[in-house]
Coordinates of C-alpha atoms and ligand atoms in Angstrom, one line a residue:
X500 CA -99.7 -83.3 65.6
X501 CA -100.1 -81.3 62.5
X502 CA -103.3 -80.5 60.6
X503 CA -104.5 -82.9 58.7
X504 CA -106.7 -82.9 55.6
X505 CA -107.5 -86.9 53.8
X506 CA -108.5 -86.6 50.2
X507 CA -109.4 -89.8 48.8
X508 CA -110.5 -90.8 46.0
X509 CA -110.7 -92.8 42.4
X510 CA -108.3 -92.9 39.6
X511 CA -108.5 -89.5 37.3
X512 CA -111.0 -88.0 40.2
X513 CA -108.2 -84.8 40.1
X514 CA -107.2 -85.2 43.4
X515 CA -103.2 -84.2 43.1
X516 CA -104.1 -81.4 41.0
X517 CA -107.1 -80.0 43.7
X518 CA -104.7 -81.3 46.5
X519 CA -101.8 -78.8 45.3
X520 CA -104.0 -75.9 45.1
X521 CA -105.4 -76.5 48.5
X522 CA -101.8 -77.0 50.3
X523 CA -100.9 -73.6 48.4
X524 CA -104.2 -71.5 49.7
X525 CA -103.6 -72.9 53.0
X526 CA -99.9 -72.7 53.1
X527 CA -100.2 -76.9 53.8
X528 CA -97.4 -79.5 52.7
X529 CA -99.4 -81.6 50.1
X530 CA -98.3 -85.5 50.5
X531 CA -99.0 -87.6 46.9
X532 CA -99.3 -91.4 48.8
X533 CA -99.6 -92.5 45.1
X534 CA -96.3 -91.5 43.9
X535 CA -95.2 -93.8 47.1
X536 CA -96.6 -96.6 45.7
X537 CA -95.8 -95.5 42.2
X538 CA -91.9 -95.6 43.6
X539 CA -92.5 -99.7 45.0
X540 CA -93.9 -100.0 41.3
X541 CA -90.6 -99.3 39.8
X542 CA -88.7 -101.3 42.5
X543 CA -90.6 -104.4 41.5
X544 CA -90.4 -103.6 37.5
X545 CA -87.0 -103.1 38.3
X546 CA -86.5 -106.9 40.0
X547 CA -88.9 -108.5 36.9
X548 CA -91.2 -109.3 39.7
X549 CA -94.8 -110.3 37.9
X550 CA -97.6 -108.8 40.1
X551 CA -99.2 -112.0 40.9
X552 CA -96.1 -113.4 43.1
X553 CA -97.6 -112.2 45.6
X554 CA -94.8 -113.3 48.1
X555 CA -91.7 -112.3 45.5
X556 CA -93.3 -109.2 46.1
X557 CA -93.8 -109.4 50.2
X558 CA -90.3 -110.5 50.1
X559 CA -88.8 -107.5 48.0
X560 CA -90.8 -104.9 50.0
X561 CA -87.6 -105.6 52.4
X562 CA -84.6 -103.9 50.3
X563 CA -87.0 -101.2 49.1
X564 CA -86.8 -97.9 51.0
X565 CA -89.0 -95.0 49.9
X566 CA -88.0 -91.6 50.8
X567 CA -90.1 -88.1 50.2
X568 CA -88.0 -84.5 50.1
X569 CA -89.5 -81.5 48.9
X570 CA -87.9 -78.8 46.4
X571 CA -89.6 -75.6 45.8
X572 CA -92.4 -77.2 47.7
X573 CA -93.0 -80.0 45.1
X574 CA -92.6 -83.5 46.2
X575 CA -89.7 -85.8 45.5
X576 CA -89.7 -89.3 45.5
X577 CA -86.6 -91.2 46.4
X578 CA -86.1 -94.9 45.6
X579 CA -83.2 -96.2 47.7
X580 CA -81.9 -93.1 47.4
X581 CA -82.0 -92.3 43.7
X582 CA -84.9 -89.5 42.8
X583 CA -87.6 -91.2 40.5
X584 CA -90.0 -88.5 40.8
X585 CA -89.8 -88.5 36.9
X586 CA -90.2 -91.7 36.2
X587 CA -93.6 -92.3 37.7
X588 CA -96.3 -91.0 35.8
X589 CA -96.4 -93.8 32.8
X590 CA -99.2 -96.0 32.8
X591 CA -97.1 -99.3 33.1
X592 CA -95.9 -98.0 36.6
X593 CA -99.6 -97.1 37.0
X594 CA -100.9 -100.2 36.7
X595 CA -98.1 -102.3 38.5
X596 CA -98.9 -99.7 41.6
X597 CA -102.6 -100.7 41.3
X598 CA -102.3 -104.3 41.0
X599 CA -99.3 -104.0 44.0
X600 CA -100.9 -101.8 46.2
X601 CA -103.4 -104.5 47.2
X602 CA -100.9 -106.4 49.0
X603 CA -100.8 -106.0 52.7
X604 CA -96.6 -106.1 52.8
X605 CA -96.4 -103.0 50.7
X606 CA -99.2 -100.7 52.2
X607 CA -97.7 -101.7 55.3
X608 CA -94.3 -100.3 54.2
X609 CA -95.9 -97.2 53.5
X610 CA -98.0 -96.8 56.3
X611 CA -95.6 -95.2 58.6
X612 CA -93.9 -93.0 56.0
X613 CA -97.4 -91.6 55.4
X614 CA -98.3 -91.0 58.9
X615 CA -94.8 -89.8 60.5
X616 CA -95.6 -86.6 57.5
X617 CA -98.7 -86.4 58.9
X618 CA -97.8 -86.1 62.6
X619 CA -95.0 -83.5 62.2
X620 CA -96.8 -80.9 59.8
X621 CA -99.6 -79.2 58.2
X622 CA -100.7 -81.4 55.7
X623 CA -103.1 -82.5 52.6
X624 CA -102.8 -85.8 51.6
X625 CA -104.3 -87.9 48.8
X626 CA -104.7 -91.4 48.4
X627 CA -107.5 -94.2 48.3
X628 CA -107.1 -95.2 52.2
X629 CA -105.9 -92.0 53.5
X630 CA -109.3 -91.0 55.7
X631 CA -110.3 -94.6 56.3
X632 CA -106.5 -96.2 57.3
X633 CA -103.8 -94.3 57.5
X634 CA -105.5 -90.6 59.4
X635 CA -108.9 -92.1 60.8
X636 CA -108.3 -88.6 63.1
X637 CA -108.2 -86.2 60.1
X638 CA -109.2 -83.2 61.0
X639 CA -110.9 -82.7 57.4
X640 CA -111.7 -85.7 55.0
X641 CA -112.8 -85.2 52.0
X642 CA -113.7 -88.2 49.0
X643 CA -113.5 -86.7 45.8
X644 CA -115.2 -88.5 42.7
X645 CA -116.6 -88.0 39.3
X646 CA -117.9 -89.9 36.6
X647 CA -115.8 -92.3 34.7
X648 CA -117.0 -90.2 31.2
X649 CA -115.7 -87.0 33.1
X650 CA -112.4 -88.6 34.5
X651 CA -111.6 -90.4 30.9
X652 CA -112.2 -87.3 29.0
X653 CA -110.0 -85.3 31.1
X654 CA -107.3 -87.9 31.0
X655 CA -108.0 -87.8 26.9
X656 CA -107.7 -84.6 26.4
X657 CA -104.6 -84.5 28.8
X658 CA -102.9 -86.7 26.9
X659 CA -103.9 -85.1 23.5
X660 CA -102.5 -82.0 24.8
X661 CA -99.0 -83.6 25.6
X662 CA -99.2 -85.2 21.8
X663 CA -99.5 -88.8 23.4
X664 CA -101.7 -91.3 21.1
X665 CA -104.5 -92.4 22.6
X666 CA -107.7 -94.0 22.5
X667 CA -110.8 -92.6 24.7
X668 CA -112.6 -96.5 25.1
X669 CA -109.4 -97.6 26.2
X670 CA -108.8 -94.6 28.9
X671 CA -112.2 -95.4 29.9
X672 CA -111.8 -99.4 30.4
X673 CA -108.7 -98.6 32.1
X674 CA -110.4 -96.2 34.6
X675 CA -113.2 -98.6 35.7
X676 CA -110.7 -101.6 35.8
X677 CA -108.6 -99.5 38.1
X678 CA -112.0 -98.6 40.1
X679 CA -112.7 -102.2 40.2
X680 CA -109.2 -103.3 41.9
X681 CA -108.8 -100.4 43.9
X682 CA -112.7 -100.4 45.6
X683 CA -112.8 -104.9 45.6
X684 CA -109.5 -105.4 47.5
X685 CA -109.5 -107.0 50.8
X686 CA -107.2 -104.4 52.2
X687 CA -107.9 -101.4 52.5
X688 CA -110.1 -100.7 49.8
X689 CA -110.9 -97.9 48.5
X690 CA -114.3 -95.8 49.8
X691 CA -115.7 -92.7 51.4
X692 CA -115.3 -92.6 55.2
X693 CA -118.8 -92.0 57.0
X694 CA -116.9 -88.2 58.0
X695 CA -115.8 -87.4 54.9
X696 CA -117.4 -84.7 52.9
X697 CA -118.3 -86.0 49.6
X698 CA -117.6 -83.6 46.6
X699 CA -118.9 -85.0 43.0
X700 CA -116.3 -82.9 40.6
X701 CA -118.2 -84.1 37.1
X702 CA -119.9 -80.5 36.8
X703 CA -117.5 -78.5 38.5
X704 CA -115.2 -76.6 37.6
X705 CA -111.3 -76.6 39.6
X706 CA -112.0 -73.0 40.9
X707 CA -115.3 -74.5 42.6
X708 CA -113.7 -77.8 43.9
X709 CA -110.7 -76.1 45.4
X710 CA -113.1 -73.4 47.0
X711 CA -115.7 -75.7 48.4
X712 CA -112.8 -77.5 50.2
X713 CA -110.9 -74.6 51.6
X714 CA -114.3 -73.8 53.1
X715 CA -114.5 -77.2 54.9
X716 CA -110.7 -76.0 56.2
X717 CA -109.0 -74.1 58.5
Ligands
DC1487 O1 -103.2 -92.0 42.7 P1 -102.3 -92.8 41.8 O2 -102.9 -93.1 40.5 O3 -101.0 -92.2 41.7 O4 -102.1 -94.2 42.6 C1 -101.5 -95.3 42.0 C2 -102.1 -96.6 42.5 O5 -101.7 -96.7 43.9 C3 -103.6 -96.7 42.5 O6 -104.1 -97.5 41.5 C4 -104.0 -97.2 43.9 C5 -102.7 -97.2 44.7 N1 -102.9 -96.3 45.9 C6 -103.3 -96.9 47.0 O7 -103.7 -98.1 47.0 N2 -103.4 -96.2 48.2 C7 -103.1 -94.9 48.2 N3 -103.2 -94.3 49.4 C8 -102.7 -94.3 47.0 C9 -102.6 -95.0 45.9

């Protein structure tokens, strides 16, 4: 069994980005569980599936098969064996992962992708379910939140930065309707194991998130 630290977490909490840092200070594999569920996204926007068909989708989990490689240490995502690594970050795949990832057939897909990583190496891995479902034997969990001001105002000014148009009320909305789905669903929802340190990121800056969790580390 390898070492295992579970960062979970809401939308825009920076997970990935503290995650990364994290695996690098601590020479750990860092495993994105969203960009898996990103990938079944594109499979069902790919097959015109509408997120509500709940079994369409069930049923479509069975010719998807999500694979994860690692190039210069960053992770690729392979979607029946084309890489869509690129492909994942819009906010239509976003939201389609959101509204799909409640449905047991597709976390269920996942589930042993996420912890076969986990058993074989050294890892940090971020998700919504990853302390609470999928590694209940962390050896580290952490929950990682902020405010949804500081989360939409990072995202804004993300976004600004890469020239993208956008609208701050609307990251905002978008944010606590993501909470909403992600922390309501039946399975698996999304909240801080009772073992999991809780770090608040709104006035922090990365240097003192990344820190306080290597310090919570081996
Ligand atoms: O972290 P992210 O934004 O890339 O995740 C995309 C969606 O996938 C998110 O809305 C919730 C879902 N997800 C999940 O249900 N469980 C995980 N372990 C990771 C992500």
């Amino acid at each position: 069994m390898g070492y295992n630290v579970a960062v979970d977490g809401p939308a825009g909490a920076g997970k990935s980005t503290i995650a990364k840092l994290v695996a690098k200070e601590k020479n750990y594999i860092y495993v994105d569980t969203g960009a898996m569920y990103r990938a079944m996204a594109i499979h069902f926007l790919q097959k015109g599936i509408s997120p509500e068909a709940t079994e369409e989708i069930a049923h479509a989990c069975q010719d998807a098969n999500v694979t994860i490689d690692y190039e210069d240490g960053v992770q690729q995502v392979y979607l029946n064996g084309e890489n869509v690594t690129s492909r994942l970050r819009t906010e239509e795949v976003g939201n389609m992962a959101s509204k799909t990832s409640q449905i047991p057939a597709v976390r269920e897909k996942l589930l042993e992708l996420q912890r076969g990583l986990a058993r074989e190496k050294d890892v940090i891995m971020d998700g919504r379910d990853i302390g609470t479902c999928i590694l209940p034997e962390a050896d580290v969990k952490i929950y990682l939140t902020a405010s949804v001001e500081t989360r939409a105002t990072r995202r804004f000014e993300e976004l600004k930065e890469k020239g993208v148009p956008c609208d701050y009320e609307e990251i905002a909305r978008d944010i606590k309707e993501r909470d909403t789905r992600d922390t309501n669903r039946e399975t698996a929802p999304l909240r801080k194991a009772d073992d999991a340190y809780l770090v608040d990121s709104s006035d922090m800056t990365i240097e003192e998130v990344v820190k306080t969790i290597c310090g919570y580390c081996k």
